[in-house]
PDB file of C-alpha atoms and ligand atoms in Angstrom:
ATOM      1  CA  UNK H   1      72.364 -20.568  -7.920  1.00 72.00           C
ATOM      2  CA  UNK H   2      69.439 -18.603  -9.480  1.00 78.00           C
ATOM      3  CA  UNK H   3      70.831 -16.738 -12.659  1.00 87.00           C
ATOM      4  CA  UNK H   4      68.084 -14.303 -12.970  1.00 91.00           C
ATOM      5  CA  UNK H   5      68.340 -13.183  -9.212  1.00 95.00           C
ATOM      6  CA  UNK H   6      72.101 -12.940  -9.773  1.00 97.00           C
ATOM      7  CA  UNK H   7      71.572 -10.693 -12.697  1.00 96.00           C
ATOM      8  CA  UNK H   8      68.971  -8.475 -10.928  1.00 97.00           C
ATOM      9  CA  UNK H   9      71.171  -8.030  -7.889  1.00 98.00           C
ATOM     10  CA  UNK H  10      74.207  -7.077 -10.183  1.00 97.00           C
ATOM     11  CA  UNK H  11      72.010  -4.379 -11.881  1.00 97.00           C
ATOM     12  CA  UNK H  12      70.617  -3.087  -8.520  1.00 98.00           C
ATOM     13  CA  UNK H  13      74.057  -2.710  -6.794  1.00 98.00           C
ATOM     14  CA  UNK H  14      75.567  -1.270 -10.012  1.00 97.00           C
ATOM     15  CA  UNK H  15      72.863   1.276 -10.311  1.00 97.00           C
ATOM     16  CA  UNK H  16      73.900   2.706  -6.860  1.00 96.00           C
ATOM     17  CA  UNK H  17      77.616   2.399  -7.375  1.00 97.00           C
ATOM     18  CA  UNK H  18      77.646  -0.585  -4.736  1.00 98.00           C
ATOM     19  CA  UNK H  19      79.061  -3.995  -4.675  1.00 98.00           C
ATOM     20  CA  UNK H  20      77.642  -7.343  -4.007  1.00 98.00           C
ATOM     21  CA  UNK H  21      79.210  -9.786  -1.379  1.00 98.00           C
ATOM     22  CA  UNK H  22      77.873 -13.233  -2.044  1.00 98.00           C
ATOM     23  CA  UNK H  23      77.492 -14.912   1.178  1.00 98.00           C
ATOM     24  CA  UNK H  24      78.503 -18.429   0.706  1.00 98.00           C
ATOM     25  CA  UNK H  25      78.507 -19.815   4.339  1.00 97.00           C
ATOM     26  CA  UNK H  26      77.492 -23.336   4.635  1.00 96.00           C
ATOM     27  CA  UNK H  27      77.470 -23.659   0.765  1.00 95.00           C
ATOM     28  CA  UNK H  28      79.586 -26.084  -1.202  1.00 96.00           C
ATOM     29  CA  UNK H  29      82.500 -24.970  -3.549  1.00 97.00           C
ATOM     30  CA  UNK H  30      80.491 -25.995  -6.470  1.00 97.00           C
ATOM     31  CA  UNK H  31      77.896 -23.583  -5.821  1.00 96.00           C
ATOM     32  CA  UNK H  32      80.573 -20.887  -5.466  1.00 97.00           C
ATOM     33  CA  UNK H  33      82.368 -21.869  -8.538  1.00 97.00           C
ATOM     34  CA  UNK H  34      79.015 -21.385 -10.516  1.00 97.00           C
ATOM     35  CA  UNK H  35      78.776 -17.946  -9.208  1.00 97.00           C
ATOM     36  CA  UNK H  36      82.387 -17.387  -9.928  1.00 98.00           C
ATOM     37  CA  UNK H  37      81.817 -18.418 -13.549  1.00 97.00           C
ATOM     38  CA  UNK H  38      78.983 -16.066 -13.841  1.00 97.00           C
ATOM     39  CA  UNK H  39      81.457 -13.266 -13.023  1.00 97.00           C
ATOM     40  CA  UNK H  40      81.144 -12.914  -9.141  1.00 98.00           C
ATOM     41  CA  UNK H  41      84.496 -12.268  -7.331  1.00 98.00           C
ATOM     42  CA  UNK H  42      83.561 -11.208  -3.798  1.00 98.00           C
ATOM     43  CA  UNK H  43      82.500 -13.973  -1.527  1.00 98.00           C
ATOM     44  CA  UNK H  44      81.531 -13.630   2.377  1.00 98.00           C
ATOM     45  CA  UNK H  45      81.872 -16.159   4.954  1.00 98.00           C
ATOM     46  CA  UNK H  46      81.277 -16.133   8.708  1.00 98.00           C
ATOM     47  CA  UNK H  47      83.501 -18.976   9.841  1.00 98.00           C
ATOM     48  CA  UNK H  48      87.290 -18.866   9.818  1.00 98.00           C
ATOM     49  CA  UNK H  49      88.092 -22.531   9.192  1.00 98.00           C
ATOM     50  CA  UNK H  50      85.373 -22.850   6.467  1.00 98.00           C
ATOM     51  CA  UNK H  51      86.761 -19.845   4.731  1.00 98.00           C
ATOM     52  CA  UNK H  52      90.320 -21.079   4.870  1.00 98.00           C
ATOM     53  CA  UNK H  53      89.430 -24.522   3.566  1.00 98.00           C
ATOM     54  CA  UNK H  54      87.309 -22.954   0.585  1.00 98.00           C
ATOM     55  CA  UNK H  55      90.163 -20.517  -0.332  1.00 98.00           C
ATOM     56  CA  UNK H  56      92.338 -23.421  -0.721  1.00 98.00           C
ATOM     57  CA  UNK H  57      89.987 -25.120  -3.129  1.00 98.00           C
ATOM     58  CA  UNK H  58      88.928 -22.070  -5.172  1.00 98.00           C
ATOM     59  CA  UNK H  59      90.369 -19.620  -7.866  1.00 98.00           C
ATOM     60  CA  UNK H  60      93.015 -17.171  -6.436  1.00 98.00           C
ATOM     61  CA  UNK H  61      91.472 -14.168  -7.776  1.00 98.00           C
ATOM     62  CA  UNK H  62      88.377 -14.388  -5.399  1.00 98.00           C
ATOM     63  CA  UNK H  63      88.192 -11.690  -2.706  1.00 98.00           C
ATOM     64  CA  UNK H  64      87.416 -13.216   0.646  1.00 98.00           C
ATOM     65  CA  UNK H  65      85.520 -11.155   2.921  1.00 99.00           C
ATOM     66  CA  UNK H  66      85.035 -12.150   6.488  1.00 98.00           C
ATOM     67  CA  UNK H  67      81.684 -11.075   7.905  1.00 98.00           C
ATOM     68  CA  UNK H  68      81.088 -13.169  11.206  1.00 96.00           C
ATOM     69  CA  UNK H  69      82.009 -12.673  14.586  1.00 96.00           C
ATOM     70  CA  UNK H  70      85.912 -13.133  14.726  1.00 97.00           C
ATOM     71  CA  UNK H  71      87.696 -14.557  17.606  1.00 97.00           C
ATOM     72  CA  UNK H  72      91.324 -13.242  18.203  1.00 98.00           C
ATOM     73  CA  UNK H  73      92.844 -16.760  18.327  1.00 98.00           C
ATOM     74  CA  UNK H  74      91.525 -17.379  14.806  1.00 98.00           C
ATOM     75  CA  UNK H  75      92.917 -14.300  13.011  1.00 98.00           C
ATOM     76  CA  UNK H  76      96.135 -15.966  12.002  1.00 98.00           C
ATOM     77  CA  UNK H  77      94.257 -18.532   9.837  1.00 98.00           C
ATOM     78  CA  UNK H  78      92.799 -15.734   7.581  1.00 98.00           C
ATOM     79  CA  UNK H  79      95.502 -12.911   7.880  1.00 98.00           C
ATOM     80  CA  UNK H  80      97.434 -14.195   4.744  1.00 98.00           C
ATOM     81  CA  UNK H  81      94.578 -13.914   2.220  1.00 98.00           C
ATOM     82  CA  UNK H  82      91.497 -12.160   3.656  1.00 98.00           C
ATOM     83  CA  UNK H  83      90.520  -8.936   1.587  1.00 98.00           C
ATOM     84  CA  UNK H  84      88.289  -7.394   4.020  1.00 99.00           C
ATOM     85  CA  UNK H  85      87.136  -7.996   7.586  1.00 98.00           C
ATOM     86  CA  UNK H  86      83.495  -6.459   8.043  1.00 98.00           C
ATOM     87  CA  UNK H  87      83.068  -7.417  11.729  1.00 97.00           C
ATOM     88  CA  UNK H  88      85.825  -5.798  13.821  1.00 98.00           C
ATOM     89  CA  UNK H  89      84.150  -5.105  17.259  1.00 96.00           C
ATOM     90  CA  UNK H  90      87.005  -4.548  19.827  1.00 96.00           C
ATOM     91  CA  UNK H  91      90.297  -2.889  20.124  1.00 97.00           C
ATOM     92  CA  UNK H  92      91.751  -6.290  21.302  1.00 97.00           C
ATOM     93  CA  UNK H  93      90.732  -7.788  17.896  1.00 98.00           C
ATOM     94  CA  UNK H  94      92.097  -4.920  15.861  1.00 98.00           C
ATOM     95  CA  UNK H  95      95.447  -5.339  17.663  1.00 98.00           C
ATOM     96  CA  UNK H  96      95.541  -8.928  16.879  1.00 98.00           C
ATOM     97  CA  UNK H  97      94.677  -8.309  13.232  1.00 98.00           C
ATOM     98  CA  UNK H  98      97.459  -5.713  13.097  1.00 98.00           C
ATOM     99  CA  UNK H  99     100.009  -8.282  14.522  1.00 98.00           C
ATOM    100  CA  UNK H 100      98.997 -10.997  12.020  1.00 98.00           C
ATOM    101  CA  UNK H 101      99.203  -8.540   9.180  1.00 98.00           C
ATOM    102  CA  UNK H 102     102.473  -7.541  10.303  1.00 98.00           C
ATOM    103  CA  UNK H 103     103.819 -11.273  10.168  1.00 98.00           C
ATOM    104  CA  UNK H 104     102.450 -11.518   6.751  1.00 98.00           C
ATOM    105  CA  UNK H 105     104.068  -8.243   5.619  1.00 98.00           C
ATOM    106  CA  UNK H 106     100.688  -6.570   4.685  1.00 98.00           C
ATOM    107  CA  UNK H 107      97.975  -4.242   5.498  1.00 98.00           C
ATOM    108  CA  UNK H 108      94.675  -5.801   6.291  1.00 98.00           C
ATOM    109  CA  UNK H 109      91.528  -3.771   5.408  1.00 98.00           C
ATOM    110  CA  UNK H 110      88.780  -3.698   8.143  1.00 98.00           C
ATOM    111  CA  UNK H 111      85.377  -2.326   8.831  1.00 98.00           C
ATOM    112  CA  UNK H 112      84.236  -1.326  12.131  1.00 98.00           C
ATOM    113  CA  UNK H 113      80.937  -3.126  13.117  1.00 98.00           C
ATOM    114  CA  UNK H 114      78.564  -0.793  14.777  1.00 97.00           C
ATOM    115  CA  UNK H 115      75.798  -1.774  16.909  1.00 95.00           C
ATOM    116  CA  UNK H 116      72.420  -0.580  15.473  1.00 93.00           C
ATOM    117  CA  UNK H 117      69.917  -3.294  16.222  1.00 92.00           C
ATOM    118  CA  UNK H 118      67.896  -3.586  19.322  1.00 85.00           C
ATOM    119  CA  UNK H 119      68.833  -7.222  19.791  1.00 82.00           C
ATOM    120  CA  UNK H 120      71.261  -8.419  22.433  1.00 77.00           C
ATOM    121  CA  UNK H 121      72.522 -11.038  19.968  1.00 73.00           C
ATOM    122  CA  UNK H 122      74.304  -8.695  17.672  1.00 75.00           C
ATOM    123  CA  UNK H 123      77.822  -7.553  17.995  1.00 87.00           C
ATOM    124  CA  UNK H 124      79.237  -4.041  17.344  1.00 94.00           C
ATOM    125  CA  UNK H 125      80.465  -0.721  18.884  1.00 96.00           C
ATOM    126  CA  UNK H 126      78.349   1.655  20.345  1.00 94.00           C
ATOM    127  CA  UNK H 127      79.024   5.245  19.135  1.00 92.00           C
ATOM    128  CA  UNK H 128      80.565   6.350  22.406  1.00 93.00           C
ATOM    129  CA  UNK H 129      82.837   3.295  22.415  1.00 95.00           C
ATOM    130  CA  UNK H 130      83.769   4.023  18.740  1.00 96.00           C
ATOM    131  CA  UNK H 131      84.914   7.570  19.786  1.00 95.00           C
ATOM    132  CA  UNK H 132      87.070   6.143  22.591  1.00 96.00           C
ATOM    133  CA  UNK H 133      88.646   3.719  20.302  1.00 97.00           C
ATOM    134  CA  UNK H 134      89.518   6.297  17.526  1.00 97.00           C
ATOM    135  CA  UNK H 135      91.073   8.626  20.175  1.00 96.00           C
ATOM    136  CA  UNK H 136      93.133   6.110  21.825  1.00 97.00           C
ATOM    137  CA  UNK H 137      96.969   6.066  21.532  1.00 97.00           C
ATOM    138  CA  UNK H 138      96.751   2.082  21.020  1.00 97.00           C
ATOM    139  CA  UNK H 139      94.408   2.440  18.086  1.00 97.00           C
ATOM    140  CA  UNK H 140      96.972   5.172  16.624  1.00 95.00           C
ATOM    141  CA  UNK H 141      99.833   2.999  16.621  1.00 97.00           C
ATOM    142  CA  UNK H 142      98.232   0.336  14.563  1.00 98.00           C
ATOM    143  CA  UNK H 143     100.099   0.523  11.206  1.00 97.00           C
ATOM    144  CA  UNK H 144      98.993  -2.810   9.596  1.00 98.00           C
ATOM    145  CA  UNK H 145      95.275  -2.073   9.556  1.00 98.00           C
ATOM    146  CA  UNK H 146      93.443   0.333   7.372  1.00 98.00           C
ATOM    147  CA  UNK H 147      89.904   1.218   8.537  1.00 98.00           C
ATOM    148  CA  UNK H 148      87.690   1.338   5.359  1.00 98.00           C
ATOM    149  CA  UNK H 149      84.392   2.017   6.763  1.00 98.00           C
ATOM    150  CA  UNK H 150      81.506   0.712   8.760  1.00 98.00           C
ATOM    151  CA  UNK H 151      79.405  -2.453   8.912  1.00 98.00           C
ATOM    152  CA  UNK H 152      75.984  -2.835  10.676  1.00 97.00           C
ATOM    153  CA  UNK H 153      73.186  -5.474  10.863  1.00 96.00           C
ATOM    154  CA  UNK H 154      69.575  -4.230  11.295  1.00 96.00           C
ATOM    155  CA  UNK H 155      67.225  -5.775  13.742  1.00 95.00           C
ATOM    156  CA  UNK H 156      65.563  -8.983  12.391  1.00 93.00           C
ATOM    157  CA  UNK H 157      62.124  -7.710  12.029  1.00 95.00           C
ATOM    158  CA  UNK H 158      59.414  -7.144   9.390  1.00 95.00           C
ATOM    159  CA  UNK H 159      59.067  -3.647  10.582  1.00 97.00           C
ATOM    160  CA  UNK H 160      60.493  -1.906   7.548  1.00 97.00           C
ATOM    161  CA  UNK H 161      60.381   1.528   9.026  1.00 97.00           C
ATOM    162  CA  UNK H 162      62.505   0.332  12.172  1.00 97.00           C
ATOM    163  CA  UNK H 163      65.125  -1.163   9.646  1.00 97.00           C
ATOM    164  CA  UNK H 164      64.999   1.988   7.588  1.00 98.00           C
ATOM    165  CA  UNK H 165      65.710   4.115  10.817  1.00 98.00           C
ATOM    166  CA  UNK H 166      68.556   1.922  11.800  1.00 97.00           C
ATOM    167  CA  UNK H 167      70.317   2.113   8.366  1.00 98.00           C
ATOM    168  CA  UNK H 168      69.830   5.938   8.367  1.00 98.00           C
ATOM    169  CA  UNK H 169      71.564   6.117  11.561  1.00 97.00           C
ATOM    170  CA  UNK H 170      74.418   4.272  10.542  1.00 98.00           C
ATOM    171  CA  UNK H 171      74.650   6.226   7.588  1.00 98.00           C
ATOM    172  CA  UNK H 172      74.586   9.289   9.253  1.00 98.00           C
ATOM    173  CA  UNK H 173      77.397   8.056  11.491  1.00 98.00           C
ATOM    174  CA  UNK H 174      79.462   6.992   8.563  1.00 98.00           C
ATOM    175  CA  UNK H 175      79.013  10.615   6.939  1.00 98.00           C
ATOM    176  CA  UNK H 176      79.864  12.189  10.181  1.00 97.00           C
ATOM    177  CA  UNK H 177      83.149  10.175  10.443  1.00 98.00           C
ATOM    178  CA  UNK H 178      84.072  10.850   6.846  1.00 97.00           C
ATOM    179  CA  UNK H 179      83.994  14.545   7.805  1.00 97.00           C
ATOM    180  CA  UNK H 180      85.650  14.379  10.958  1.00 96.00           C
ATOM    181  CA  UNK H 181      87.973  11.497  12.104  1.00 95.00           C
ATOM    182  CA  UNK H 182      88.538  10.080   8.532  1.00 97.00           C
ATOM    183  CA  UNK H 183      88.523  13.306   6.658  1.00 96.00           C
ATOM    184  CA  UNK H 184      91.985  12.902   5.151  1.00 92.00           C
ATOM    185  CA  UNK H 185      91.596   9.051   4.434  1.00 96.00           C
ATOM    186  CA  UNK H 186      89.931   8.482   1.009  1.00 97.00           C
ATOM    187  CA  UNK H 187      89.989   4.737   1.935  1.00 98.00           C
ATOM    188  CA  UNK H 188      87.178   5.276   4.383  1.00 98.00           C
ATOM    189  CA  UNK H 189      84.432   4.711   1.776  1.00 98.00           C
ATOM    190  CA  UNK H 190      82.711   1.469   2.537  1.00 98.00           C
ATOM    191  CA  UNK H 191      79.270   1.099   4.208  1.00 98.00           C
ATOM    192  CA  UNK H 192      78.468  -2.625   4.628  1.00 98.00           C
ATOM    193  CA  UNK H 193      74.693  -2.910   5.149  1.00 98.00           C
ATOM    194  CA  UNK H 194      71.683  -5.007   3.977  1.00 98.00           C
ATOM    195  CA  UNK H 195      71.121  -8.733   3.475  1.00 98.00           C
ATOM    196  CA  UNK H 196      68.537 -10.668   1.400  1.00 97.00           C
ATOM    197  CA  UNK H 197      65.639  -9.358   3.316  1.00 96.00           C
ATOM    198  CA  UNK H 198      66.526  -5.696   3.576  1.00 97.00           C
ATOM    199  CA  UNK H 199      69.185  -5.024   0.989  1.00 98.00           C
ATOM    200  CA  UNK H 200      66.779  -2.764  -1.149  1.00 98.00           C
ATOM    201  CA  UNK H 201      66.363  -0.377   1.949  1.00 98.00           C
ATOM    202  CA  UNK H 202      70.234  -0.458   2.525  1.00 98.00           C
ATOM    203  CA  UNK H 203      70.957   0.586  -1.020  1.00 98.00           C
ATOM    204  CA  UNK H 204      68.466   3.579  -0.769  1.00 98.00           C
ATOM    205  CA  UNK H 205      70.417   4.738   2.339  1.00 98.00           C
ATOM    206  CA  UNK H 206      74.047   4.703   1.057  1.00 98.00           C
ATOM    207  CA  UNK H 207      75.141   1.021   1.340  1.00 98.00           C
ATOM    208  CA  UNK H 208      78.244   0.364  -0.741  1.00 98.00           C
ATOM    209  CA  UNK H 209      78.465  -3.460   0.149  1.00 98.00           C
ATOM    210  CA  UNK H 210      75.401  -5.597   0.512  1.00 98.00           C
ATOM    211  CA  UNK H 211      75.915  -9.163   1.868  1.00 98.00           C
ATOM    212  CA  UNK H 212      73.458 -11.394   0.006  1.00 98.00           C
ATOM    213  CA  UNK H 213      73.437 -15.174   0.991  1.00 97.00           C
ATOM    214  CA  UNK H 214      69.963 -17.057   0.703  1.00 96.00           C
ATOM    215  CA  UNK H 215      68.584 -15.065  -1.914  1.00 96.00           C
ATOM    216  CA  UNK H 216      71.366 -16.192  -4.182  1.00 96.00           C
ATOM    217  CA  UNK H 217      72.183 -19.748  -2.896  1.00 94.00           C
ATOM    218  CA  UNK H 218      68.824 -20.640  -1.359  1.00 90.00           C
ATOM    219  CA  UNK H 219      68.084 -21.407   2.290  1.00 88.00           C
ATOM    220  CA  UNK H 220      70.986 -22.773   4.410  1.00 83.00           C
ATOM    221  CA  UNK H 221      70.868 -26.096   6.391  1.00 71.00           C
ATOM    222  CA  UNK H 222      73.972 -27.532   7.555  1.00 58.00           C
ATOM    223  CA  UNK H 223      77.671 -27.007   6.316  1.00 53.00           C
ATOM    224  CA  UNK H 224      78.495 -29.124   3.272  1.00 50.00           C
ATOM    225  CA  UNK H 225      82.024 -28.183   1.952  1.00 50.00           C
ATOM    226  CA  UNK H 226      82.257 -30.507  -1.004  1.00 48.00           C
TER     227      UNK H 226
HETATM  228  C1  PLP X 301      74.525 -14.862   6.857  1.00 69.48           C
HETATM  229  C2  PLP X 301      74.861 -13.493   6.763  1.00 69.48           C
HETATM  230  C3  PLP X 301      74.463 -12.548   5.703  1.00 69.48           C
HETATM  231  C4  PLP X 301      73.439 -13.107   4.527  1.00 69.48           C
HETATM  232  O1  PLP X 301      72.354 -13.389   5.034  1.00 69.48           O
HETATM  233  P1  PLP X 301      70.982 -13.645   4.165  1.00 69.48           P
HETATM  234  O2  PLP X 301      69.802 -13.467   4.830  1.00 69.48           O
HETATM  235  O3  PLP X 301      71.127 -15.042   3.852  1.00 69.48           O
HETATM  236  O4  PLP X 301      71.266 -12.924   2.876  1.00 69.48           O
HETATM  237  C5  PLP X 301      74.656 -11.276   5.798  1.00 69.48           C
HETATM  238  N1  PLP X 301      75.494 -10.845   6.819  1.00 69.48           N
HETATM  239  C6  PLP X 301      75.996 -11.589   7.883  1.00 69.48           C
HETATM  240  C7  PLP X 301      76.826 -10.927   8.866  1.00 69.48           C
HETATM  241  C8  PLP X 301      75.690 -12.841   7.876  1.00 69.48           C
HETATM  242  O5  PLP X 301      76.091 -13.753   8.908  1.00 69.48           O
END
């Protein structure tokens, strides 16, 4: 962990009223603890089993954010403790999160992942699909989930204008939903966008959560839990 980088990131996010999600995927618990002792409480993981294992080993006041593609059959493994799921990309997944939240007697906070990149490898709703979801009866019946905002991943490119335009599009959609579908819902306030390579652009365009991995923890190789 690079202490100076951490301090700078904290200052940059605080200046925009945003929060830092430290993406600790593939990194050992010792690395997470080091950042925890420096004051970080929000950590992001993209594999269910890995997050559940780490949650068992680490302090209880860590907020665990799930940021990866989530399969419905794995939701029950994180339903008891997850703080925020950034990557909800289907009604079927929302229904399963709702069901597992109910079993755990809680409400699970979720972000809807929006497809903004021009890469087929990325997941997320297109805007028209999102409208269908929000207007469906099935969605309205879900009482144990709370939609707290949107998440998106920009195209993996050096073209900063392209990245900027994708973030602007997501911010615009976020603002539009805040004025319409979610007008009466102050909890709809999070915009998760920006990673190590593009977080500065994201912060300029309204990100409230930035997801930073390699810049904090160094490059990733293989999974190394202990
Ligand atoms: C890995 C990951 C990140 C962090 O990426 P870095 O480039 O290491 O900062 C952010 N968001 C998601 C969804 C990820 O999977």
